[in-house]
CSV table of N, CA, C and O in Angstrom, one decimal:
chain,number,residue,atom,x,y,z
A,918,MET,N,110.8,126.8,121.6
A,918,MET,CA,111.1,125.7,122.5
A,918,MET,C,110.1,124.6,122.4
A,918,MET,O,110.5,123.4,122.3
A,919,ARG,N,108.8,125.0,122.4
A,919,ARG,CA,107.8,124.0,122.3
A,919,ARG,C,107.8,123.2,121.0
A,919,ARG,O,107.6,122.0,121.0
A,920,LYS,N,108.1,124.0,119.9
A,920,LYS,CA,108.2,123.3,118.6
A,920,LYS,C,109.4,122.3,118.6
A,920,LYS,O,109.2,121.2,118.0
A,921,ASN,N,110.5,122.6,119.2
A,921,ASN,CA,111.6,121.7,119.3
A,921,ASN,C,111.3,120.5,120.0
A,921,ASN,O,111.6,119.4,119.6
A,922,ILE,N,110.6,120.6,121.2
A,922,ILE,CA,110.2,119.4,121.9
A,922,ILE,C,109.2,118.6,121.2
A,922,ILE,O,109.4,117.3,121.1
A,923,PHE,N,108.3,119.2,120.5
A,923,PHE,CA,107.3,118.5,119.7
A,923,PHE,C,108.0,117.7,118.6
A,923,PHE,O,107.7,116.5,118.3
A,924,GLN,N,109.0,118.3,117.9
A,924,GLN,CA,109.8,117.6,116.8
A,924,GLN,C,110.5,116.4,117.4
A,924,GLN,O,110.5,115.3,116.8
A,925,VAL,N,111.1,116.5,118.5
A,925,VAL,CA,111.9,115.4,119.1
A,925,VAL,C,110.9,114.3,119.5
A,925,VAL,O,111.2,113.1,119.2
A,926,ILE,N,109.8,114.6,120.1
A,926,ILE,CA,108.8,113.6,120.5
A,926,ILE,C,108.2,112.9,119.3
A,926,ILE,O,108.1,111.7,119.3
A,927,MET,N,107.9,113.7,118.3
A,927,MET,CA,107.3,113.1,117.1
A,927,MET,C,108.4,112.2,116.3
A,927,MET,O,108.0,111.1,115.8
A,928,ALA,N,109.6,112.6,116.3
A,928,ALA,CA,110.7,111.8,115.7
A,928,ALA,C,110.9,110.5,116.4
A,928,ALA,O,111.0,109.5,115.8
A,929,ALA,N,110.9,110.6,117.7
A,929,ALA,CA,111.1,109.4,118.5
A,929,ALA,C,109.9,108.4,118.4
A,929,ALA,O,110.0,107.2,118.2
A,930,ALA,N,108.7,109.0,118.4
A,930,ALA,CA,107.5,108.2,118.2
A,930,ALA,C,107.5,107.5,116.8
A,930,ALA,O,107.1,106.3,116.7
A,931,ALA,N,107.8,108.3,115.8
A,931,ALA,CA,107.9,107.7,114.5
A,931,ALA,C,108.9,106.6,114.4
A,931,ALA,O,108.7,105.5,113.8
A,932,ALA,N,110.1,106.8,115.1
A,932,ALA,CA,111.1,105.7,115.1
A,932,ALA,C,110.6,104.5,115.8
A,932,ALA,O,110.9,103.4,115.3
A,933,VAL,N,109.9,104.6,116.8
A,933,VAL,CA,109.4,103.4,117.6
A,933,VAL,C,108.3,102.7,116.7
A,933,VAL,O,108.4,101.5,116.5
A,934,VAL,N,107.4,103.4,116.1
A,934,VAL,CA,106.4,102.8,115.2
A,934,VAL,C,107.1,102.1,114.0
A,934,VAL,O,106.7,101.0,113.7
A,935,ILE,N,108.0,102.8,113.3
A,935,ILE,CA,108.7,102.2,112.2
A,935,ILE,C,109.4,100.9,112.6
A,935,ILE,O,109.4,99.9,111.9
A,936,SER,N,110.1,101.0,113.7
A,936,SER,CA,110.8,99.9,114.2
A,936,SER,C,109.9,98.7,114.5
A,936,SER,O,110.2,97.5,114.2
A,937,LEU,N,108.8,99.0,115.1
A,937,LEU,CA,107.8,97.9,115.4
A,937,LEU,C,107.3,97.3,114.1
A,937,LEU,O,107.1,96.0,114.0
A,938,VAL,N,107.0,98.1,113.1
A,938,VAL,CA,106.6,97.5,111.8
A,938,VAL,C,107.6,96.6,111.2
A,938,VAL,O,107.3,95.5,110.7
A,939,PHE,N,108.9,97.1,111.2
A,939,PHE,CA,110.0,96.3,110.7
A,939,PHE,C,110.1,94.9,111.5
A,939,PHE,O,110.2,93.9,110.9
A,940,VAL,N,110.0,95.0,112.8
A,940,VAL,CA,110.2,93.8,113.6
A,940,VAL,C,109.0,92.8,113.4
A,940,VAL,O,109.2,91.6,113.3
A,941,LEU,N,107.8,93.3,113.3
A,941,LEU,CA,106.7,92.5,113.0
A,941,LEU,C,106.8,91.8,111.6
A,941,LEU,O,106.5,90.6,111.5
A,942,ALA,N,107.2,92.6,110.6
A,942,ALA,CA,107.4,92.0,109.3
A,942,ALA,C,108.5,90.9,109.3
A,942,ALA,O,108.4,89.9,108.7
A,943,PHE,N,109.6,91.2,110.0
A,943,PHE,CA,110.7,90.3,110.1
A,943,PHE,C,110.3,89.0,110.8
A,943,PHE,O,110.6,87.9,110.5
A,944,THR,N,109.5,89.2,111.9
A,944,THR,CA,109.0,88.0,112.6
A,944,THR,C,108.1,87.1,111.7
A,944,THR,O,108.2,85.9,111.7
A,945,LEU,N,107.3,87.8,110.9
A,945,LEU,CA,106.4,87.0,110.0
A,945,LEU,C,107.3,86.3,109.0
A,945,LEU,O,107.0,85.1,108.7
A,946,ILE,N,108.3,86.9,108.5
A,946,ILE,CA,109.3,86.3,107.5
A,946,ILE,C,109.9,85.1,108.2
A,946,ILE,O,110.1,84.0,107.6
A,947,ILE,N,110.4,85.2,109.4
A,947,ILE,CA,111.0,84.1,110.1
A,947,ILE,C,110.1,82.9,110.3
A,947,ILE,O,110.4,81.8,110.1
A,948,GLN,N,108.8,83.2,110.6
A,948,GLN,CA,107.8,82.2,110.8
A,948,GLN,C,107.5,81.5,109.5
A,948,GLN,O,107.3,80.3,109.4
A,949,LEU,N,107.3,82.3,108.4
A,949,LEU,CA,106.9,81.7,107.1
A,949,LEU,C,108.0,80.8,106.5
A,949,LEU,O,107.7,79.8,105.9
A,950,PHE,N,109.2,81.3,106.7
A,950,PHE,CA,110.3,80.5,106.0
A,950,PHE,C,111.2,79.7,106.9
A,950,PHE,O,112.2,79.2,106.5
A,951,SER,N,110.8,79.6,108.2
A,951,SER,CA,111.5,78.8,109.2
A,951,SER,C,113.0,79.2,109.2
A,951,SER,O,113.8,78.3,109.2
A,952,LEU,N,113.3,80.4,109.3
A,952,LEU,CA,114.6,80.9,109.3
A,952,LEU,C,115.2,80.8,110.7
A,952,LEU,O,114.5,80.7,111.7
A,953,SER,N,116.5,80.8,110.8
A,953,SER,CA,117.2,80.7,112.1
A,953,SER,C,117.0,82.0,112.9
A,953,SER,O,117.0,83.1,112.3
A,954,THR,N,116.8,81.9,114.2
A,954,THR,CA,116.6,83.1,115.0
A,954,THR,C,118.0,83.7,115.4
A,954,THR,O,118.0,84.7,116.1
A,955,ALA,N,119.1,83.2,114.9
A,955,ALA,CA,120.4,83.7,115.2
A,955,ALA,C,120.6,85.2,114.7
A,955,ALA,O,121.3,85.9,115.2
A,956,ALA,N,119.9,85.5,113.6
A,956,ALA,CA,120.0,86.8,113.0
A,956,ALA,C,119.1,87.8,113.6
A,956,ALA,O,119.2,89.0,113.2
A,957,VAL,N,118.3,87.5,114.5
A,957,VAL,CA,117.2,88.4,115.0
A,957,VAL,C,117.9,89.6,115.7
A,957,VAL,O,117.5,90.8,115.3
A,958,LYS,N,118.8,89.5,116.6
A,958,LYS,CA,119.4,90.6,117.3
A,958,LYS,C,120.1,91.6,116.3
A,958,LYS,O,119.9,92.8,116.4
A,959,PRO,N,121.0,91.1,115.4
A,959,PRO,CA,121.7,92.0,114.5
A,959,PRO,C,120.7,92.7,113.6
A,959,PRO,O,120.8,93.9,113.3
A,960,VAL,N,119.7,92.0,113.1
A,960,VAL,CA,118.7,92.6,112.2
A,960,VAL,C,117.9,93.6,112.9
A,960,VAL,O,117.6,94.7,112.4
A,961,ASN,N,117.5,93.3,114.2
A,961,ASN,CA,116.8,94.3,115.0
A,961,ASN,C,117.6,95.6,115.2
A,961,ASN,O,117.0,96.7,115.2
A,962,GLN,N,118.9,95.5,115.4
A,962,GLN,CA,119.7,96.7,115.5
A,962,GLN,C,119.7,97.5,114.2
A,962,GLN,O,119.6,98.7,114.3
A,963,VAL,N,119.8,96.8,113.1
A,963,VAL,CA,119.7,97.6,111.8
A,963,VAL,C,118.4,98.2,111.7
A,963,VAL,O,118.3,99.4,111.3
A,964,PHE,N,117.3,97.5,112.0
A,964,PHE,CA,116.0,98.1,112.0
A,964,PHE,C,115.8,99.4,112.9
A,964,PHE,O,115.3,100.4,112.5
A,965,LYS,N,116.4,99.3,114.1
A,965,LYS,CA,116.4,100.5,115.0
A,965,LYS,C,117.1,101.7,114.4
A,965,LYS,O,116.6,102.8,114.5
A,966,ILE,N,118.3,101.4,113.8
A,966,ILE,CA,119.1,102.5,113.3
A,966,ILE,C,118.3,103.1,112.1
A,966,ILE,O,118.2,104.4,112.0
A,967,ILE,N,117.8,102.3,111.2
A,967,ILE,CA,117.0,102.8,110.1
A,967,ILE,C,115.8,103.6,110.6
A,967,ILE,O,115.5,104.7,110.0
A,968,SER,N,115.1,103.1,111.6
A,968,SER,CA,113.9,103.7,112.1
A,968,SER,C,114.3,105.1,112.7
A,968,SER,O,113.5,106.1,112.5
A,969,ILE,N,115.3,105.1,113.5
A,969,ILE,CA,115.8,106.4,114.1
A,969,ILE,C,116.1,107.4,113.0
A,969,ILE,O,115.7,108.6,113.1
A,970,ALA,N,116.8,107.0,112.0
A,970,ALA,CA,117.2,107.9,110.9
A,970,ALA,C,115.9,108.4,110.2
A,970,ALA,O,115.8,109.6,109.9
A,971,ALA,N,115.0,107.5,109.9
A,971,ALA,CA,113.7,107.9,109.3
A,971,ALA,C,112.9,108.9,110.1
A,971,ALA,O,112.4,109.9,109.6
A,972,GLY,N,112.8,108.6,111.4
A,972,GLY,CA,112.1,109.5,112.3
A,972,GLY,C,112.7,110.9,112.3
A,972,GLY,O,112.0,111.9,112.2
A,973,GLY,N,114.0,111.0,112.3
A,973,GLY,CA,114.7,112.3,112.3
A,973,GLY,C,114.5,113.0,111.0
A,973,GLY,O,114.2,114.2,111.0
A,974,LEU,N,114.6,112.2,109.9
A,974,LEU,CA,114.5,112.9,108.6
A,974,LEU,C,113.0,113.4,108.4
A,974,LEU,O,112.8,114.4,107.7
A,975,ILE,N,112.1,112.7,108.9
A,975,ILE,CA,110.7,113.1,108.7
A,975,ILE,C,110.3,114.3,109.6
A,975,ILE,O,109.6,115.2,109.1
A,976,PHE,N,110.7,114.3,110.8
A,976,PHE,CA,110.1,115.3,111.7
A,976,PHE,C,111.1,116.4,112.2
A,976,PHE,O,110.6,117.4,112.7
A,977,ILE,N,112.4,116.3,112.1
A,977,ILE,CA,113.3,117.3,112.6
A,977,ILE,C,113.5,118.4,111.5
A,977,ILE,O,113.9,118.1,110.4
A,978,ARG,N,113.2,119.6,111.9
A,978,ARG,CA,113.4,120.8,111.0
A,978,ARG,C,113.9,122.0,111.8
A,978,ARG,O,114.0,121.9,113.0
A,979,GLY,N,114.3,123.0,111.1
A,979,GLY,CA,114.7,124.2,111.7
A,979,GLY,C,116.2,124.2,112.0
A,979,GLY,O,117.0,124.0,111.1
A,980,ASP,N,116.5,124.5,113.3
A,980,ASP,CA,117.9,124.6,113.7
A,980,ASP,C,118.2,123.5,114.8
A,980,ASP,O,117.2,122.8,115.2
A,981,LYS,N,119.4,123.5,115.3
A,981,LYS,CA,119.8,122.6,116.3
A,981,LYS,C,119.5,121.1,116.0
A,981,LYS,O,119.1,120.3,116.8
A,982,GLY,N,119.8,120.7,114.7
A,982,GLY,CA,119.5,119.4,114.3
A,982,GLY,C,120.3,118.3,115.0
A,982,GLY,O,119.8,117.3,115.4
A,983,LEU,N,121.5,118.6,115.4
A,983,LEU,CA,122.4,117.7,116.1
A,983,LEU,C,121.8,117.4,117.4
A,983,LEU,O,121.6,116.2,117.8
A,984,VAL,N,121.4,118.4,118.2
A,984,VAL,CA,120.9,118.2,119.5
A,984,VAL,C,119.6,117.5,119.5
A,984,VAL,O,119.4,116.6,120.3
A,985,LYS,N,118.7,117.9,118.6
A,985,LYS,CA,117.4,117.3,118.5
A,985,LYS,C,117.6,115.8,118.1
A,985,LYS,O,116.9,115.0,118.6
A,986,GLY,N,118.5,115.6,117.2
A,986,GLY,CA,118.7,114.2,116.7
A,986,GLY,C,119.3,113.3,117.8
A,986,GLY,O,118.9,112.2,118.0
A,987,LEU,N,120.2,113.9,118.6
A,987,LEU,CA,120.8,113.1,119.7
A,987,LEU,C,119.8,112.7,120.7
A,987,LEU,O,119.7,111.6,121.2
A,988,ILE,N,118.9,113.7,121.1
A,988,ILE,CA,117.9,113.4,122.1
A,988,ILE,C,116.8,112.4,121.5
A,988,ILE,O,116.4,111.5,122.2
A,989,HIS,N,116.4,112.6,120.3
A,989,HIS,CA,115.4,111.7,119.8
A,989,HIS,C,115.9,110.3,119.6
A,989,HIS,O,115.2,109.3,119.9
A,990,GLY,N,117.2,110.2,119.3
A,990,GLY,CA,117.8,108.9,119.2
A,990,GLY,C,117.9,108.2,120.5
A,990,GLY,O,117.5,107.0,120.6
A,991,LEU,N,118.2,108.9,121.6
A,991,LEU,CA,118.3,108.3,122.9
A,991,LEU,C,116.9,107.9,123.4
A,991,LEU,O,116.7,106.8,123.9
A,992,ILE,N,115.9,108.8,123.2
A,992,ILE,CA,114.5,108.5,123.6
A,992,ILE,C,114.0,107.2,122.8
A,992,ILE,O,113.4,106.3,123.4
A,993,ALA,N,114.2,107.2,121.5
A,993,ALA,CA,113.7,106.1,120.7
A,993,ALA,C,114.4,104.8,121.2
A,993,ALA,O,113.7,103.7,121.3
A,994,VAL,N,115.7,104.7,121.5
A,994,VAL,CA,116.3,103.5,121.9
A,994,VAL,C,115.7,103.1,123.3
A,994,VAL,O,115.4,101.9,123.4
A,995,ILE,N,115.6,104.0,124.2
A,995,ILE,CA,115.0,103.6,125.5
A,995,ILE,C,113.6,103.1,125.4
A,995,ILE,O,113.3,102.0,126.0
A,996,ILE,N,112.8,103.7,124.6
A,996,ILE,CA,111.4,103.3,124.5
A,996,ILE,C,111.3,101.9,123.8
A,996,ILE,O,110.6,101.0,124.2
A,997,THR,N,112.1,101.7,122.7
A,997,THR,CA,112.0,100.4,122.0
A,997,THR,C,112.6,99.3,122.9
A,997,THR,O,112.1,98.2,122.9
A,998,TYR,N,113.6,99.6,123.6
A,998,TYR,CA,114.2,98.6,124.5
A,998,TYR,C,113.2,98.2,125.6
A,998,TYR,O,113.0,97.0,125.8
A,999,LEU,N,112.5,99.2,126.2
A,999,LEU,CA,111.5,98.8,127.2
A,999,LEU,C,110.3,98.1,126.5
A,999,LEU,O,109.8,97.1,127.1
A,1000,LEU,N,109.9,98.5,125.4
A,1000,LEU,CA,108.8,97.9,124.7
A,1000,LEU,C,109.1,96.4,124.3
A,1000,LEU,O,108.3,95.5,124.5
A,1001,TYR,N,110.3,96.2,123.7
A,1001,TYR,CA,110.7,94.9,123.3
A,1001,TYR,C,110.9,94.0,124.6
A,1001,TYR,O,110.6,92.8,124.6
A,1002,GLY,N,111.4,94.6,125.7
A,1002,GLY,CA,111.5,93.9,126.9
A,1002,GLY,C,110.2,93.4,127.5
A,1002,GLY,O,110.0,92.3,128.0
A,1003,LEU,N,109.2,94.3,127.4
A,1003,LEU,CA,107.9,94.0,127.8
A,1003,LEU,C,107.2,92.9,127.0
A,1003,LEU,O,106.6,92.0,127.5
A,1004,ILE,N,107.4,93.0,125.7
A,1004,ILE,CA,106.9,92.0,124.8
A,1004,ILE,C,107.5,90.6,125.1
A,1004,ILE,O,106.9,89.6,125.1
A,1005,ALA,N,108.9,90.6,125.3
A,1005,ALA,CA,109.6,89.3,125.5
A,1005,ALA,C,109.5,88.9,127.0
A,1005,ALA,O,109.9,87.8,127.4
A,1006,GLN,N,108.9,89.8,127.8
A,1006,GLN,CA,108.8,89.6,129.3
A,1006,GLN,C,110.1,89.4,130.0
A,1006,GLN,O,110.2,88.5,130.9
A,1007,SER,N,111.1,90.1,129.5
A,1007,SER,CA,112.4,90.0,130.2
A,1007,SER,C,113.2,91.3,129.8
A,1007,SER,O,113.3,91.7,128.7
A,1008,LEU,N,113.6,92.0,130.9
A,1008,LEU,CA,114.4,93.2,130.7
A,1008,LEU,C,115.8,92.9,131.5
A,1008,LEU,O,115.8,92.6,132.6
A,1009,SER,N,116.8,93.1,130.7
A,1009,SER,CA,118.2,92.9,131.3
A,1009,SER,C,119.1,94.0,130.7
A,1009,SER,O,119.1,94.2,129.5
A,1010,ILE,N,119.7,94.7,131.6
A,1010,ILE,CA,120.6,95.8,131.2
A,1010,ILE,C,122.0,95.3,131.3
A,1010,ILE,O,122.5,94.8,132.3
A,1011,SER,N,122.7,95.4,130.2
A,1011,SER,CA,124.1,95.0,130.1
A,1011,SER,C,124.9,96.0,129.3
A,1011,SER,O,124.4,97.0,128.8
A,1012,TRP,N,126.2,95.7,129.0
A,1012,TRP,CA,127.0,96.5,128.2
A,1012,TRP,C,126.5,96.6,126.8
A,1012,TRP,O,126.7,97.6,126.1
A,1013,LYS,N,125.7,95.6,126.3
A,1013,LYS,CA,125.1,95.7,125.0
A,1013,LYS,C,124.1,96.8,124.9
A,1013,LYS,O,124.0,97.4,123.8
A,1014,PHE,N,123.4,97.1,126.0
A,1014,PHE,CA,122.4,98.2,126.0
A,1014,PHE,C,123.2,99.5,125.9
A,1014,PHE,O,122.7,100.4,125.2
A,1015,ALA,N,124.3,99.6,126.5
A,1015,ALA,CA,125.1,100.9,126.4
A,1015,ALA,C,125.5,101.1,124.9
A,1015,ALA,O,125.5,102.2,124.4
A,1016,ILE,N,125.9,100.0,124.2
A,1016,ILE,CA,126.3,100.1,122.8
A,1016,ILE,C,125.1,100.5,122.0
A,1016,ILE,O,125.1,101.3,121.1
A,1017,GLU,N,123.9,99.9,122.3
A,1017,GLU,CA,122.7,100.2,121.6
A,1017,GLU,C,122.3,101.7,121.8
A,1017,GLU,O,121.9,102.3,120.8
A,1018,ILE,N,122.5,102.2,123.0
A,1018,ILE,CA,122.2,103.6,123.2
A,1018,ILE,C,123.2,104.5,122.4
A,1018,ILE,O,122.7,105.4,121.8
A,1019,LEU,N,124.4,104.1,122.4
A,1019,LEU,CA,125.4,104.9,121.6
A,1019,LEU,C,125.1,104.9,120.1
A,1019,LEU,O,125.1,105.9,119.5
A,1020,LEU,N,124.7,103.7,119.6
A,1020,LEU,CA,124.3,103.6,118.2
A,1020,LEU,C,123.1,104.5,117.9
A,1020,LEU,O,123.0,105.2,116.8
A,1021,GLY,N,122.1,104.4,118.8
A,1021,GLY,CA,120.9,105.2,118.6
A,1021,GLY,C,121.2,106.7,118.6
A,1021,GLY,O,120.6,107.5,117.8
A,1022,ILE,N,122.0,107.1,119.5
A,1022,ILE,CA,122.4,108.6,119.6
A,1022,ILE,C,123.1,109.0,118.4
A,1022,ILE,O,122.8,110.1,117.8
A,1023,VAL,N,124.1,108.2,117.9
A,1023,VAL,CA,124.8,108.6,116.7
A,1023,VAL,C,123.9,108.6,115.5
A,1023,VAL,O,123.9,109.6,114.7
A,1024,ALA,N,123.0,107.6,115.3
A,1024,ALA,CA,122.1,107.6,114.2
A,1024,ALA,C,121.1,108.8,114.3
A,1024,ALA,O,120.8,109.5,113.3
A,1025,GLY,N,120.7,109.2,115.5
A,1025,GLY,CA,119.8,110.3,115.7
A,1025,GLY,C,120.5,111.6,115.3
A,1025,GLY,O,120.0,112.5,114.7
A,1026,GLY,N,121.7,111.7,115.8
A,1026,GLY,CA,122.5,113.0,115.6
A,1026,GLY,C,122.8,113.2,114.1
A,1026,GLY,O,122.6,114.3,113.5
A,1027,ILE,N,123.2,112.1,113.4
A,1027,ILE,CA,123.4,112.2,112.0
A,1027,ILE,C,122.1,112.5,111.2
A,1027,ILE,O,122.1,113.4,110.3
A,1028,SER,N,121.0,111.9,111.5
A,1028,SER,CA,119.8,112.2,110.8
A,1028,SER,C,119.3,113.6,111.1
A,1028,SER,O,118.7,114.2,110.3
A,1029,GLY,N,119.5,114.1,112.4
A,1029,GLY,CA,119.1,115.4,112.7
A,1029,GLY,C,119.9,116.5,111.9
A,1029,GLY,O,119.3,117.4,111.4
A,1030,VAL,N,121.2,116.2,111.8
A,1030,VAL,CA,122.0,117.2,111.0
A,1030,VAL,C,121.6,117.2,109.5
A,1030,VAL,O,121.5,118.2,108.9
A,1031,ILE,N,121.4,116.0,109.0
A,1031,ILE,CA,120.9,115.9,107.6
A,1031,ILE,C,119.6,116.5,107.4
A,1031,ILE,O,119.3,117.3,106.5
A,1032,ALA,N,118.6,116.3,108.4
A,1032,ALA,CA,117.3,116.8,108.2
A,1032,ALA,C,117.2,118.3,108.2
A,1032,ALA,O,116.4,118.9,107.4
A,1033,VAL,N,118.0,119.0,109.1
A,1033,VAL,CA,117.9,120.4,109.1
A,1033,VAL,C,118.6,121.1,107.9
A,1033,VAL,O,118.4,122.2,107.6
A,1034,ASN,N,119.4,120.3,107.2
A,1034,ASN,CA,120.2,120.8,106.1
A,1034,ASN,C,119.5,120.5,104.7
A,1034,ASN,O,120.0,120.9,103.7
A,1035,ILE,N,118.4,119.7,104.7
A,1035,ILE,CA,117.7,119.4,103.5
A,1035,ILE,C,116.9,120.7,103.1
A,1035,ILE,O,116.1,121.2,103.9
A,1036,LYS,N,117.1,121.1,101.9
A,1036,LYS,CA,116.3,122.3,101.5
A,1036,LYS,C,114.9,121.8,101.2
A,1036,LYS,O,114.6,120.8,100.5
A,1037,LYS,N,113.9,122.6,101.6
A,1037,LYS,CA,112.5,122.3,101.3
A,1037,LYS,C,112.3,122.5,99.8
A,1037,LYS,O,112.7,123.4,99.2
A,1038,GLY,N,111.5,121.5,99.3
A,1038,GLY,CA,111.2,121.5,97.8
A,1038,GLY,C,112.3,121.1,96.9
A,1038,GLY,O,112.2,121.1,95.7
A,1039,ALA,N,113.4,120.6,97.5
A,1039,ALA,CA,114.5,120.2,96.7
A,1039,ALA,C,114.4,118.7,96.3
A,1039,ALA,O,113.8,117.9,96.9
């Protein structure tokens, strides 16, 4: 039980850190090349999905990959949403947040299933 909780927490933490790195790099690219900010929200969603998948693939092992993945996806979305809201100094919950949660849960579930089925040393 403790190992499962640790895996979920570590996967979510990795997803948050990876997402922050992506967002910081993208912000730098926007600033350097004076790109339009219209693409920020869709690109951030892609970054979150990739980050959640990476966190699951790195830390989830053993059994119950789907459950661990679903939970870690949910936790990662909530933490990143709160973190980005604090950075932007605005938090607003709308139907878009529900879609974001759904995407995070699906990405986490898929990555969890894949992670537990990857053979070690393969």
